PDB file of C-alpha atoms in Angstrom:
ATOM      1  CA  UNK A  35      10.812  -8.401   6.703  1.00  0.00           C
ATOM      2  CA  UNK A  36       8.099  -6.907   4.976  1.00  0.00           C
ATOM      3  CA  UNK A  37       6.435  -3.500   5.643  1.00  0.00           C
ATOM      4  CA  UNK A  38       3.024  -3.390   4.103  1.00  0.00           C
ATOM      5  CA  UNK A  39       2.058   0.255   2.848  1.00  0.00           C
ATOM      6  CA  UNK A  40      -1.179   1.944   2.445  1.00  0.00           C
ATOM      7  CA  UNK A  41      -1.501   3.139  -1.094  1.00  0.00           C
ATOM      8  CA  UNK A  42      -2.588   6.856  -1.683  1.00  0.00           C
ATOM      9  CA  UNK A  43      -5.838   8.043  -3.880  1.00  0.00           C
ATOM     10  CA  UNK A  44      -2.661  10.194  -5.658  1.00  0.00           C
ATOM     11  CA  UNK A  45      -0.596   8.971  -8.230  1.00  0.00           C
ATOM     12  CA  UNK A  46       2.467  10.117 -10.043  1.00  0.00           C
ATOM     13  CA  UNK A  47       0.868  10.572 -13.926  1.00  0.00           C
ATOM     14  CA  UNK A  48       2.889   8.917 -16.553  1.00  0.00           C
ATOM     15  CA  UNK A  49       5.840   6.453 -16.154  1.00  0.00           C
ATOM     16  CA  UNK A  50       8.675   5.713 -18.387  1.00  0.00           C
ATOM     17  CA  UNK A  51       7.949   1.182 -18.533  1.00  0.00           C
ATOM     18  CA  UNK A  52       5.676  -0.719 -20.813  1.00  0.00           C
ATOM     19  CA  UNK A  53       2.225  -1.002 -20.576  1.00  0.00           C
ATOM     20  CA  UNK A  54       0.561  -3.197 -17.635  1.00  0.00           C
ATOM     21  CA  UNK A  55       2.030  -7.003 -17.754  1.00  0.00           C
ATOM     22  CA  UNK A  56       0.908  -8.809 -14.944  1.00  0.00           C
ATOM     23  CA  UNK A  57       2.801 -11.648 -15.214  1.00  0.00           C
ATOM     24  CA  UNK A  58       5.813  -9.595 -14.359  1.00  0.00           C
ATOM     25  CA  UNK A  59       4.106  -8.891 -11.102  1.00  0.00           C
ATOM     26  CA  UNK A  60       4.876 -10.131  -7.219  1.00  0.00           C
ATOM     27  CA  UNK A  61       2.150 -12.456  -5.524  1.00  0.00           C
ATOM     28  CA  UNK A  62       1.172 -14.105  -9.438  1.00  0.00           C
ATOM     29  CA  UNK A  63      -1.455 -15.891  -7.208  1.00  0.00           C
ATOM     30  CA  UNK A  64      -3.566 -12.962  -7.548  1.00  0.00           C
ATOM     31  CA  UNK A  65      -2.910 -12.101 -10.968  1.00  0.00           C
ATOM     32  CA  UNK A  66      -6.823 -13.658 -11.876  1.00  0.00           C
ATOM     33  CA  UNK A  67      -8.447 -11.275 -10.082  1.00  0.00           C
ATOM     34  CA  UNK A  68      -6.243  -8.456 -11.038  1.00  0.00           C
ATOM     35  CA  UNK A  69      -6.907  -9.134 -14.351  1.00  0.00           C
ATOM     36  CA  UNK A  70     -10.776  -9.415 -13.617  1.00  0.00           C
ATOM     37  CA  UNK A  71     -10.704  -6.321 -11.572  1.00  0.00           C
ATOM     38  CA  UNK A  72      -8.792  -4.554 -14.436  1.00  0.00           C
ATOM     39  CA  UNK A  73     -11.203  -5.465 -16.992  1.00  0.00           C
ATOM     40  CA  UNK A  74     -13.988  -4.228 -15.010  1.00  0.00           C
ATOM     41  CA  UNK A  75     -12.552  -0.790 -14.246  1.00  0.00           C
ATOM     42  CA  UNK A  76     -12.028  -0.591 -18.155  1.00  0.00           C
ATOM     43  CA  UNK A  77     -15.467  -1.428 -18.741  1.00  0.00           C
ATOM     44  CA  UNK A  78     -16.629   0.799 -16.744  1.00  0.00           C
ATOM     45  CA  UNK A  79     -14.635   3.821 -17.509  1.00  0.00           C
ATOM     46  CA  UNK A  80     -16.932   3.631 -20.872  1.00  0.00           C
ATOM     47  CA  UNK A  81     -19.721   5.437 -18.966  1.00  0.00           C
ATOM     48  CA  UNK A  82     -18.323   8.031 -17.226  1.00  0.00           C
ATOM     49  CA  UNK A  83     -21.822   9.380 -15.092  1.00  0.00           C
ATOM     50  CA  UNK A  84     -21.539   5.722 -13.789  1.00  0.00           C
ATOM     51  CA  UNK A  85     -17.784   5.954 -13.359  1.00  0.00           C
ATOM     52  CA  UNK A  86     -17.693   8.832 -11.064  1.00  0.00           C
ATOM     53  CA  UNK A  87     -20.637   7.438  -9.297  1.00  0.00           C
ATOM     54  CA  UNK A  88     -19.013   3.893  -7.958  1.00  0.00           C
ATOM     55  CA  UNK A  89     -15.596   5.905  -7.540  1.00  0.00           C
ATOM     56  CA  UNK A  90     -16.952   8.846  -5.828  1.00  0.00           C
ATOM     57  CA  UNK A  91     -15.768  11.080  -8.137  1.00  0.00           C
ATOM     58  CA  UNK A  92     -16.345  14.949  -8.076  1.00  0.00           C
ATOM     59  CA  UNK A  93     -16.830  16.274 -11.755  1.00  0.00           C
ATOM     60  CA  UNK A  94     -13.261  17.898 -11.343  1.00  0.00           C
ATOM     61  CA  UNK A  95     -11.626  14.500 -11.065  1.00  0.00           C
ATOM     62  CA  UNK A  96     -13.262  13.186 -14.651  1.00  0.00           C
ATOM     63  CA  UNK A  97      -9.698  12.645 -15.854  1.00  0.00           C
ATOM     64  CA  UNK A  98      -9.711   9.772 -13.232  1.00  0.00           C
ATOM     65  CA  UNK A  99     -11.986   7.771 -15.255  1.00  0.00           C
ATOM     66  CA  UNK A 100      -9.419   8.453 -18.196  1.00  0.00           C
ATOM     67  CA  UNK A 101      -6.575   6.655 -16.651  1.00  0.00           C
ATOM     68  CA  UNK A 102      -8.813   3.960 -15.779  1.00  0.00           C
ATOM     69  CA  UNK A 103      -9.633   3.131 -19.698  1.00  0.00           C
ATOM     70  CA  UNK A 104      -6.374   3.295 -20.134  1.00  0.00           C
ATOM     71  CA  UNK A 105      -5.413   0.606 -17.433  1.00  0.00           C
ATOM     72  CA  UNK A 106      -3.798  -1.777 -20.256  1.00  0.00           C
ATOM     73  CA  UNK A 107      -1.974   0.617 -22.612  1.00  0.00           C
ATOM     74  CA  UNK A 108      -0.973   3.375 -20.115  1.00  0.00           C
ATOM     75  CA  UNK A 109       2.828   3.564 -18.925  1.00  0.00           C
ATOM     76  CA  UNK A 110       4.002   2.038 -15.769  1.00  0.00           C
ATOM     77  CA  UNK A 111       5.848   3.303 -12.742  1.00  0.00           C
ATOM     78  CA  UNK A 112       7.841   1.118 -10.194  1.00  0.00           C
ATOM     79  CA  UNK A 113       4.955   1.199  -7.339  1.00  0.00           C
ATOM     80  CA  UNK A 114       7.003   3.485  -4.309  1.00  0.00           C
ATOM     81  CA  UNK A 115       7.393   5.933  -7.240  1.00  0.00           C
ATOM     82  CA  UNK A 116       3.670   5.605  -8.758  1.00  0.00           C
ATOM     83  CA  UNK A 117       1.904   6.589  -5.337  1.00  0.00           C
ATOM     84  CA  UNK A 118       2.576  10.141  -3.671  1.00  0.00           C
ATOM     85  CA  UNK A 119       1.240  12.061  -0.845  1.00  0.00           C
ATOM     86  CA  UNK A 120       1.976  12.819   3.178  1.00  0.00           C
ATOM     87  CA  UNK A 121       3.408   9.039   3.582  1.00  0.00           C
ATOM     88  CA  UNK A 122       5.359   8.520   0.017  1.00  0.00           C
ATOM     89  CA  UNK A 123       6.489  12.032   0.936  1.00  0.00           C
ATOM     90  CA  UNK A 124       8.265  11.093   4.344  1.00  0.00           C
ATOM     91  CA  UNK A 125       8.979   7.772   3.093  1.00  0.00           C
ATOM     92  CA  UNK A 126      11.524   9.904   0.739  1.00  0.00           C
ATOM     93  CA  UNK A 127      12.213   7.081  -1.588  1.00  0.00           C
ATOM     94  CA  UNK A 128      13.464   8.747  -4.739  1.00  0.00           C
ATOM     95  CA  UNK A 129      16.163  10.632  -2.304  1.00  0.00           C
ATOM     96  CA  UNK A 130      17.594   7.095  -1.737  1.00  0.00           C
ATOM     97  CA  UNK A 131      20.697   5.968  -2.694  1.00  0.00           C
ATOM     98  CA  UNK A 132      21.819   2.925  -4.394  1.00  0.00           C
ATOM     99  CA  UNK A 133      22.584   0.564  -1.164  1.00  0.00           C
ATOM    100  CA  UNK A 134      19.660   2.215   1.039  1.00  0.00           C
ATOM    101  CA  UNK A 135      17.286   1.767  -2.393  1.00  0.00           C
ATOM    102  CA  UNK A 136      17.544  -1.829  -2.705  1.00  0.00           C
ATOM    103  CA  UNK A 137      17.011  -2.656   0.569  1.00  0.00           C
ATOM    104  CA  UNK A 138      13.567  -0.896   0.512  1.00  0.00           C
ATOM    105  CA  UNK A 139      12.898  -2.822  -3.061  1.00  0.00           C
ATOM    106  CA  UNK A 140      13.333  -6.155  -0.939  1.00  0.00           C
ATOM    107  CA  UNK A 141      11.146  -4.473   2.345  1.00  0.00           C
ATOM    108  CA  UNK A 142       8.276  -2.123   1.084  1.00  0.00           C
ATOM    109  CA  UNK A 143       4.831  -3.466  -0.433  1.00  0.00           C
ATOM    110  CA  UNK A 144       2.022  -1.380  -1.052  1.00  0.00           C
ATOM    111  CA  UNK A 145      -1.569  -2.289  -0.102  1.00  0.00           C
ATOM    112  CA  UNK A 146      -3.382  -2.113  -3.328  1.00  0.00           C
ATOM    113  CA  UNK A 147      -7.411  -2.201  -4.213  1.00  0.00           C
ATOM    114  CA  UNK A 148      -6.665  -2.960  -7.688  1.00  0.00           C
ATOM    115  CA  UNK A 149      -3.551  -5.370  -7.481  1.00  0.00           C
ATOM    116  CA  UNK A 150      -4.062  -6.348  -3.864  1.00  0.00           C
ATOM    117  CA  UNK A 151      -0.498  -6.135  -3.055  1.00  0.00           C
ATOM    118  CA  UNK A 152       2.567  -4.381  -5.002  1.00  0.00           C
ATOM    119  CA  UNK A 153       6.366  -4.927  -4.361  1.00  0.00           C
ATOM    120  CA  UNK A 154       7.880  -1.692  -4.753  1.00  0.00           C
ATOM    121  CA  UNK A 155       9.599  -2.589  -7.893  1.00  0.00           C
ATOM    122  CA  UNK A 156       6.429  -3.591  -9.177  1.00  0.00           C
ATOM    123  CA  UNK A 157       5.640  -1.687 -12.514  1.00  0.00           C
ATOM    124  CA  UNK A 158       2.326  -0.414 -12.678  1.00  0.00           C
ATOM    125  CA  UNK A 159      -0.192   2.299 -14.353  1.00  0.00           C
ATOM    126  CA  UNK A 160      -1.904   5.007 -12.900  1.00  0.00           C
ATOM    127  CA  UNK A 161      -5.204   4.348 -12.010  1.00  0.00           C
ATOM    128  CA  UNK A 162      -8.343   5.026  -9.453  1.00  0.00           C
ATOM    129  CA  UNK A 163      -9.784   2.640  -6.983  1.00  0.00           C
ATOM    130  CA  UNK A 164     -10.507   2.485  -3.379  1.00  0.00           C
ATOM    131  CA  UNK A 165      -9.977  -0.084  -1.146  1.00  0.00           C
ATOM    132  CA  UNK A 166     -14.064   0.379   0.005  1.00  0.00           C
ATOM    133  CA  UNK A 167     -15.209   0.136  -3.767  1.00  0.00           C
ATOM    134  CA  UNK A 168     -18.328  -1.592  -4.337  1.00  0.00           C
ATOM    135  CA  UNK A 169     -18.098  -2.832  -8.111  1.00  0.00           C
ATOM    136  CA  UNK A 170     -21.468  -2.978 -10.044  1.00  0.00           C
ATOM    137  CA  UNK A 171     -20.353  -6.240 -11.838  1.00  0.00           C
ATOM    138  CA  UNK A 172     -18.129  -8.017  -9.657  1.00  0.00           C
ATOM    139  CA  UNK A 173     -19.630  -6.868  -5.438  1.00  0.00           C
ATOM    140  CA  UNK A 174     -17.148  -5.621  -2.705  1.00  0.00           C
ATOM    141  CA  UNK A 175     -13.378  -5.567  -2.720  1.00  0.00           C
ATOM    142  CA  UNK A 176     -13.617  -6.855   0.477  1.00  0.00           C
ATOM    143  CA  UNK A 177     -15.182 -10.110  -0.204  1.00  0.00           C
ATOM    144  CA  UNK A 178     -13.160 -10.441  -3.885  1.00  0.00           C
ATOM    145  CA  UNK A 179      -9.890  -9.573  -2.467  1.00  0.00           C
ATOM    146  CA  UNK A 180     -10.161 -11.972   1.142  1.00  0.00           C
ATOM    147  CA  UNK A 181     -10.145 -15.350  -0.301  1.00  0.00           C
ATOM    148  CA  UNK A 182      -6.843 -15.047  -2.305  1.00  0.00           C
ATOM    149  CA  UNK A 183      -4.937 -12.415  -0.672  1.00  0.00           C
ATOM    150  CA  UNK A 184      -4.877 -13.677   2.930  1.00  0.00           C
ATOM    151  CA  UNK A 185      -3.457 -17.509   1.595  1.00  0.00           C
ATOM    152  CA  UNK A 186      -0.595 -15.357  -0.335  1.00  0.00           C
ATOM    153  CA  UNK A 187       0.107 -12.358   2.955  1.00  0.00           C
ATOM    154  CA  UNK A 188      -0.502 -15.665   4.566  1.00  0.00           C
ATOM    155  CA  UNK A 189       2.692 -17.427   2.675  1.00  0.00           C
ATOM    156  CA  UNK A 190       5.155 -14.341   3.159  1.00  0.00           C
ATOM    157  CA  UNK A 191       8.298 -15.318   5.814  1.00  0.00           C
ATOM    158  CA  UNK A 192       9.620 -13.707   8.535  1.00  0.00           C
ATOM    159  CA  UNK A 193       8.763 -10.433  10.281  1.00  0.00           C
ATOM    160  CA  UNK A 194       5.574  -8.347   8.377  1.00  0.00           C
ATOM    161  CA  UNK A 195       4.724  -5.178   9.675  1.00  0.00           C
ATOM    162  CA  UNK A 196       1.375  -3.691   8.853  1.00  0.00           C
ATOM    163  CA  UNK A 197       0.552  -0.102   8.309  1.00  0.00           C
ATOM    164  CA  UNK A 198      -2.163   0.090   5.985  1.00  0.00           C
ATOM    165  CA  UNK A 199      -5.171   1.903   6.723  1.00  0.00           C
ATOM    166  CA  UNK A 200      -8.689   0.140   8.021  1.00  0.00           C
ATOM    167  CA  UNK A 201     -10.206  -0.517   4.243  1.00  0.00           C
ATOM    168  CA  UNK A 202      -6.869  -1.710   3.254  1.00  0.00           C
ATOM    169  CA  UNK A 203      -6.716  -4.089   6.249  1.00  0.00           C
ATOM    170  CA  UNK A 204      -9.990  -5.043   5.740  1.00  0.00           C
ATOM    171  CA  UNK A 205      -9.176  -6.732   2.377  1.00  0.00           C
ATOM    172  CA  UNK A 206      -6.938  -9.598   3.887  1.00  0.00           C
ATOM    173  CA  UNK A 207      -6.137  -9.916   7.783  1.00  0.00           C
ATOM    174  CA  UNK A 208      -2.316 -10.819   8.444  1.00  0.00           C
ATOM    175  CA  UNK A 209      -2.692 -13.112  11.783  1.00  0.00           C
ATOM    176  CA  UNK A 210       1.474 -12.947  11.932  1.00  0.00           C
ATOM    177  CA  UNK A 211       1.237  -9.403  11.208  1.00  0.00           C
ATOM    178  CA  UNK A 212       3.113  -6.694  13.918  1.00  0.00           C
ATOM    179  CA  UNK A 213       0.373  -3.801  13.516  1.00  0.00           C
ATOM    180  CA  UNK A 214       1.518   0.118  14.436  1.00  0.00           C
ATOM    181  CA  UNK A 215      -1.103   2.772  15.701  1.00  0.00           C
ATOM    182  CA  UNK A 216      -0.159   6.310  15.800  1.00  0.00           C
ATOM    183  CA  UNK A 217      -0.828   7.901  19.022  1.00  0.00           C
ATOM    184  CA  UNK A 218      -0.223  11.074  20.948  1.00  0.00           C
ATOM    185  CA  UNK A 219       1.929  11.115  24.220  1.00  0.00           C
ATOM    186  CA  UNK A 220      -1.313  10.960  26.155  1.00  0.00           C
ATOM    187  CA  UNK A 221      -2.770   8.167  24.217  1.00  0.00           C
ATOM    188  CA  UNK A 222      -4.939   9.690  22.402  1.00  0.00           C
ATOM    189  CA  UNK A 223      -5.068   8.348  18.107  1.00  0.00           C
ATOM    190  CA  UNK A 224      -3.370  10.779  15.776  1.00  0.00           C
ATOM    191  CA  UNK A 225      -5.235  11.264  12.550  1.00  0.00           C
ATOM    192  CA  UNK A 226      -3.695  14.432  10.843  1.00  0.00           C
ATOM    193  CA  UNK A 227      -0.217  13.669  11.481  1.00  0.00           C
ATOM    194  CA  UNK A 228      -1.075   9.660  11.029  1.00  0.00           C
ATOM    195  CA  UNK A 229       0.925   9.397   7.279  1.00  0.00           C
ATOM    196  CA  UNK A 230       4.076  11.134   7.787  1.00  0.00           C
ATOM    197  CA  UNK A 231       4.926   9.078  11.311  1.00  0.00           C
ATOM    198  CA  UNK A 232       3.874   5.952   9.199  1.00  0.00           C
ATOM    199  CA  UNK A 233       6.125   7.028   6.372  1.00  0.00           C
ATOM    200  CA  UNK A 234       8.881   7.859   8.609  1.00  0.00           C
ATOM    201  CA  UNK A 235       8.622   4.665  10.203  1.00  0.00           C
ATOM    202  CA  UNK A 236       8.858   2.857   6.687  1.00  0.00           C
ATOM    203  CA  UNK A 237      11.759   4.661   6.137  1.00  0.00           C
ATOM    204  CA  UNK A 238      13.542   3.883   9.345  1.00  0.00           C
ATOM    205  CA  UNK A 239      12.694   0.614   8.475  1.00  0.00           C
ATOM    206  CA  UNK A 240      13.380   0.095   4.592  1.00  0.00           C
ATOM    207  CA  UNK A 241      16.851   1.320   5.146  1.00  0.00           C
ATOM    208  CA  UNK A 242      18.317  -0.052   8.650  1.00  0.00           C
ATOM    209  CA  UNK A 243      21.259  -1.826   8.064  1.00  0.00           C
ATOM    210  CA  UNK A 244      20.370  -4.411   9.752  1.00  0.00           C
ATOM    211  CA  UNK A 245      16.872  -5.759   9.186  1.00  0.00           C
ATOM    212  CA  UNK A 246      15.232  -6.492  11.949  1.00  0.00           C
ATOM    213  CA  UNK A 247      13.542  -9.752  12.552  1.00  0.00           C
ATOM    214  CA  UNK A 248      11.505  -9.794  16.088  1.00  0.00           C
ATOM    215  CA  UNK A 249       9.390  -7.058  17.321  1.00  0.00           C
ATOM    216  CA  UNK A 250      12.544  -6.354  19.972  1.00  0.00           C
ATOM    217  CA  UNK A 251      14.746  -5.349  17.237  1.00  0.00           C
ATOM    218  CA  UNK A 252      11.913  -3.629  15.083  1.00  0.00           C
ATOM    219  CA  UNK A 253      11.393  -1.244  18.622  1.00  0.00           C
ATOM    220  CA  UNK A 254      15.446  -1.008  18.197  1.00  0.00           C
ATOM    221  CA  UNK A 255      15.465   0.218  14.716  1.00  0.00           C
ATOM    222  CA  UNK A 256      12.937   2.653  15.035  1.00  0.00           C
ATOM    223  CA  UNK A 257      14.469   3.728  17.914  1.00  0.00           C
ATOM    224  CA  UNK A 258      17.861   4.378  16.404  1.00  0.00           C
ATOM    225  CA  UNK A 259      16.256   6.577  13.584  1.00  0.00           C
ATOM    226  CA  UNK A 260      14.591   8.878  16.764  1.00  0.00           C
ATOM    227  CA  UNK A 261      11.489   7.306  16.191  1.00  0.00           C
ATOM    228  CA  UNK A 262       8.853   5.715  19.951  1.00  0.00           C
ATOM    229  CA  UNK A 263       7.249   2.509  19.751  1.00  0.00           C
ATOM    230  CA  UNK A 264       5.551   1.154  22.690  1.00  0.00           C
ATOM    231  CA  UNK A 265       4.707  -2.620  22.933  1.00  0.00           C
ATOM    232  CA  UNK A 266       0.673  -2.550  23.974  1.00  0.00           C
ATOM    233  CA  UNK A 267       0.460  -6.185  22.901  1.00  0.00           C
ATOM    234  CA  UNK A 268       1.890  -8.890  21.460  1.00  0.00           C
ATOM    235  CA  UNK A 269       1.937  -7.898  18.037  1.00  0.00           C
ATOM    236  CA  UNK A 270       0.625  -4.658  18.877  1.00  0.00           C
ATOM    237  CA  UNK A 271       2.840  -1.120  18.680  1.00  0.00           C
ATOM    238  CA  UNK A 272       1.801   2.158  19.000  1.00  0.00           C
ATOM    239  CA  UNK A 273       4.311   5.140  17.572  1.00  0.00           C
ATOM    240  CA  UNK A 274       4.172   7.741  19.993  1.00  0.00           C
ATOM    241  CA  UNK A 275       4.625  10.904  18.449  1.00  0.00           C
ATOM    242  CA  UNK A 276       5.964  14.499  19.879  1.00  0.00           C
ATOM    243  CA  UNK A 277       2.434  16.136  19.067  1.00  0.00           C
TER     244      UNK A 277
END
């Protein structure tokens, strides 16, 4: 199984592994246009008015453009301890222990605008880029990212479960793909408490005992961990929340 993760605009600052080394990387089918994509967030953290323009970056956040030039000599994080925020939060990773830990290493990916998609043992830097960036050099993420990461989401076996967010999703569709939606008990879409169900969900998920490999026993694990999914389709779930 594989749960794909949104990533989160904040990052942990810092890390304690050598600099960027893609070749160390998960998915080294994409490691071209990583590399491409990293060079051109360099290049462009060089003219910071610009920078802050393509990122949408207040003048407060200047120190974003920073970590950006310093994509290839900055330490690296493991990914699930790089991002943070509402999800990362309820996903509680560092709280894991040793057995639970390694069985999210093998489950959890992040969605990534810069390195399309991260294993969470991945090492990487901190840096800024959203998934509906626009670069001045290269065009959309959309229409770089498509052509090489749907063949490689394309290539992963058994069960994937997808809960990134819409301009995350929009970088590579996942035909196989189980997709959740986060929903009130009348129906209606959740948007404020949207990342800490998904997070508790990847959780429940990451560290079941049993990993689950149809959508019967992905409804039973959740289950188990207190946690409402309805089948609405056939790869379709929503998580019904208590809100």
């Amino acid at each position: 199984m594989l749960v794909l993760l949104p990533p989160s605009e904040t990052k942990a600052a810092g890390g304690d592994g050598p600099p960027l080394d893609l070749g160390a990387l998960s998915f080294p089918d994409l490691n071209p246009l990583r590399r491409k994509l990293a060079d051109a967030l360099t290049d462009l953290a060089g003219n910071v008015p610009e920078s802050r323009k393509v990122l949408g970056l207040s003048a407060r956040q200047v120190d974003e453009v920073a970590r950006n030039a310093a994509l290839w000599t900055a330490p690296t994080l493991p990914a699930l301890e790089r991002y943070t925020g509402v999800l990362y939060d309820a996903l509680g990773y560092a709280s894991l222990r040793s057995a639970a830990r390694a069985r999210a290493d093998r489950r959890l990916a992040v969605a990534s605008a810069l390195f399309g998609v991260a294993r969470g043992t991945d090492r990487i830097p901190a840096y800024r880029l959203s998934g509906g960036t626009t670069l001045p050099a290269l065009g959309s993420l959309r229409s770089l990212w498509r052509p090489v990461l749907e063949p490689a989401l394309a290539e992963v076996d058994g069960l994937v479960v997808d809960l990134r967010s819409g301009a995350y999703a929009a970088l590579a569709r996942v035909p196989h793909a189980i997709t959740v939606r986060v929903v009130s008990a009348s129906g209606q879409t959740v948007s404020h408490f949207n990342k800490a169900y998904k997070g508790k969900l990847a959780a429940a998920l990451a560290t079941a005992g049993r990993e689950p490999s149809t959508v019967e026993g992905l409804i039973g694990t959740a289950e188990r961990a207190g946690i409402t999914l309805d089948r609405v389709g056939e790869q379709e779930l929503e998580l019904v929340t208590d809100r």
